[in-house]
Short mmCIF file of C-alpha atoms in Angstrom, two decimals:
data_model
loop_
_atom_site.label_atom_id
_atom_site.label_comp_id
_atom_site.label_asym_id
_atom_site.label_seq_id
_atom_site.Cartn_x
_atom_site.Cartn_y
_atom_site.Cartn_z
CA GLN H 1 -61.83 -14.26 33.53
CA VAL H 2 -59.32 -14.04 30.70
CA GLN H 3 -57.65 -16.80 28.73
CA LEU H 4 -54.37 -16.09 26.93
CA VAL H 5 -52.70 -18.02 24.12
CA GLU H 6 -49.23 -17.21 22.86
CA SER H 7 -47.87 -18.04 19.41
CA GLY H 8 -44.88 -17.21 17.25
CA GLY H 9 -42.07 -18.82 19.18
CA GLY H 10 -39.45 -20.95 17.47
CA PHE H 11 -35.80 -21.24 16.52
CA VAL H 12 -33.72 -18.34 15.27
CA GLN H 13 -30.04 -17.62 14.82
CA ALA H 14 -28.28 -14.96 16.87
CA GLY H 15 -29.03 -11.53 15.50
CA GLY H 16 -32.36 -12.65 14.09
CA SER H 17 -35.90 -11.56 14.87
CA LEU H 18 -39.18 -13.09 15.99
CA LYS H 19 -42.64 -11.68 16.59
CA LEU H 20 -44.74 -13.23 19.34
CA SER H 21 -48.51 -12.87 19.41
CA CYS H 22 -50.93 -13.06 22.31
CA GLN H 23 -54.62 -13.73 21.76
CA ALA H 24 -56.92 -13.04 24.66
CA SER H 25 -60.47 -14.30 25.13
CA GLY H 26 -63.07 -13.85 27.81
CA SER H 27 -63.40 -10.47 29.49
CA VAL H 28 -61.01 -8.73 27.09
CA SER H 29 -62.74 -5.35 27.35
CA ARG H 30 -61.69 -5.21 31.01
CA ILE H 31 -57.97 -5.64 30.24
CA ASN H 32 -56.02 -2.46 30.99
CA ILE H 33 -52.46 -3.78 31.16
CA MET H 34 -50.97 -6.15 28.56
CA GLY H 35 -47.50 -7.56 28.90
CA TRP H 36 -44.84 -10.18 28.44
CA SER H 37 -42.56 -12.06 30.78
CA ARG H 38 -40.04 -14.85 30.24
CA GLN H 39 -38.39 -17.67 32.07
CA LEU H 40 -34.80 -18.35 31.12
CA PRO H 41 -33.26 -21.80 31.86
CA GLY H 42 -32.58 -22.19 35.56
CA MET H 43 -34.05 -18.78 36.38
CA SER H 44 -37.29 -17.52 37.83
CA ARG H 45 -39.81 -15.78 35.61
CA GLU H 46 -38.95 -12.16 34.84
CA TRP H 47 -41.07 -9.32 33.57
CA ILE H 48 -39.81 -7.84 30.30
CA ALA H 49 -42.44 -5.44 28.93
CA ASP H 50 -45.93 -4.10 29.34
CA ILE H 51 -48.24 -1.60 27.69
CA SER H 52 -51.40 0.00 28.98
CA ARG H 53 -54.69 0.46 27.20
CA TRP H 54 -53.67 4.14 26.94
CA GLY H 55 -50.41 3.34 25.15
CA VAL H 56 -47.87 3.75 27.94
CA SER H 57 -45.15 1.11 27.61
CA ASN H 58 -42.35 -0.06 29.88
CA TYR H 59 -39.37 -2.32 29.26
CA ALA H 60 -36.84 -4.20 31.31
CA ASP H 61 -33.29 -3.00 30.79
CA SER H 62 -32.32 -6.41 29.39
CA VAL H 63 -34.59 -5.94 26.35
CA LYS H 64 -34.87 -2.16 25.99
CA GLY H 65 -33.96 -1.06 22.48
CA ARG H 66 -34.32 -4.58 21.06
CA PHE H 67 -37.89 -5.60 21.92
CA THR H 68 -41.08 -3.67 21.18
CA ILE H 69 -44.52 -4.36 22.63
CA LEU H 70 -47.37 -3.55 20.30
CA ARG H 71 -51.14 -3.50 20.60
CA ALA H 72 -53.47 -4.52 17.82
CA GLY H 73 -56.20 -2.16 16.73
CA THR H 74 -58.81 -4.23 18.50
CA ASP H 75 -59.05 -5.49 22.07
CA GLY H 76 -57.59 -8.84 22.91
CA MET H 77 -54.46 -8.99 20.76
CA TRP H 78 -50.93 -7.80 21.37
CA TYR H 79 -47.44 -8.63 20.20
CA LEU H 80 -43.78 -8.67 21.17
CA LYS H 81 -41.42 -7.82 18.33
CA MET H 82 -37.96 -9.11 19.21
CA ASN H 83 -34.91 -7.94 17.25
CA ASP H 84 -31.23 -8.77 17.61
CA LEU H 85 -31.99 -11.94 19.55
CA GLN H 86 -29.09 -13.50 21.42
CA PRO H 87 -28.56 -16.98 22.88
CA GLU H 88 -29.17 -15.54 26.36
CA ASP H 89 -32.72 -14.69 25.27
CA THR H 90 -33.51 -18.39 24.98
CA GLY H 91 -36.42 -19.34 27.20
CA VAL H 92 -40.18 -19.61 27.54
CA TYR H 93 -42.11 -16.42 26.85
CA TYR H 94 -45.47 -15.72 28.48
CA CYS H 95 -48.06 -13.08 27.76
CA ASN H 96 -49.81 -11.48 30.69
CA ALA H 97 -52.89 -9.39 31.31
CA ASP H 98 -54.44 -7.51 34.18
CA PHE H 99 -57.55 -5.50 34.91
CA ALA H 100 -55.55 -3.15 37.16
CA LEU H 101 -55.08 0.44 36.01
CA VAL H 102 -51.31 0.26 36.51
CA PRO H 103 -48.84 -2.62 36.08
CA THR H 104 -48.65 -5.04 38.99
CA VAL H 105 -45.75 -7.21 40.15
CA ILE H 106 -47.68 -10.40 39.43
CA PRO H 107 -50.20 -9.98 36.58
CA ARG H 108 -53.56 -11.54 37.20
CA PHE H 109 -53.60 -13.65 34.03
CA SER H 110 -50.83 -15.48 32.19
CA GLY H 111 -50.67 -17.79 29.20
CA GLN H 112 -49.06 -21.21 28.90
CA GLY H 113 -45.94 -19.87 27.21
CA THR H 114 -44.13 -20.28 23.91
CA GLN H 115 -40.53 -21.46 23.53
CA VAL H 116 -37.94 -19.18 21.94
CA THR H 117 -34.57 -20.71 21.13
CA VAL H 118 -31.68 -18.63 19.81
CA SER H 119 -28.64 -20.45 18.44
CA SER H 120 -25.16 -18.95 18.36
#
């Protein structure tokens, strides 16, 4: 099993930046896919980015060019660097992990989430 804890959320003005962190514990050496999703107010959770152990990354169109997913040098830590944040990015952000070799629609593990609020 894997436990995930997000940090780094908070308040920021439009156009600002935040960097979210995800710390994994448990069977971290088995994690092959690391990612992030978010739930905007009144919406269902949406996938926004993932990166494989081998460095292949993918982004949703809504964040492409503004958000960057990064891996730490050691297993069990990854980040989401968010630039040019807009009020429509306000929501709860979750980190995800999976043992699968390719990204799945519903990642096996997810954290409790961290709130990101962007003011206009």
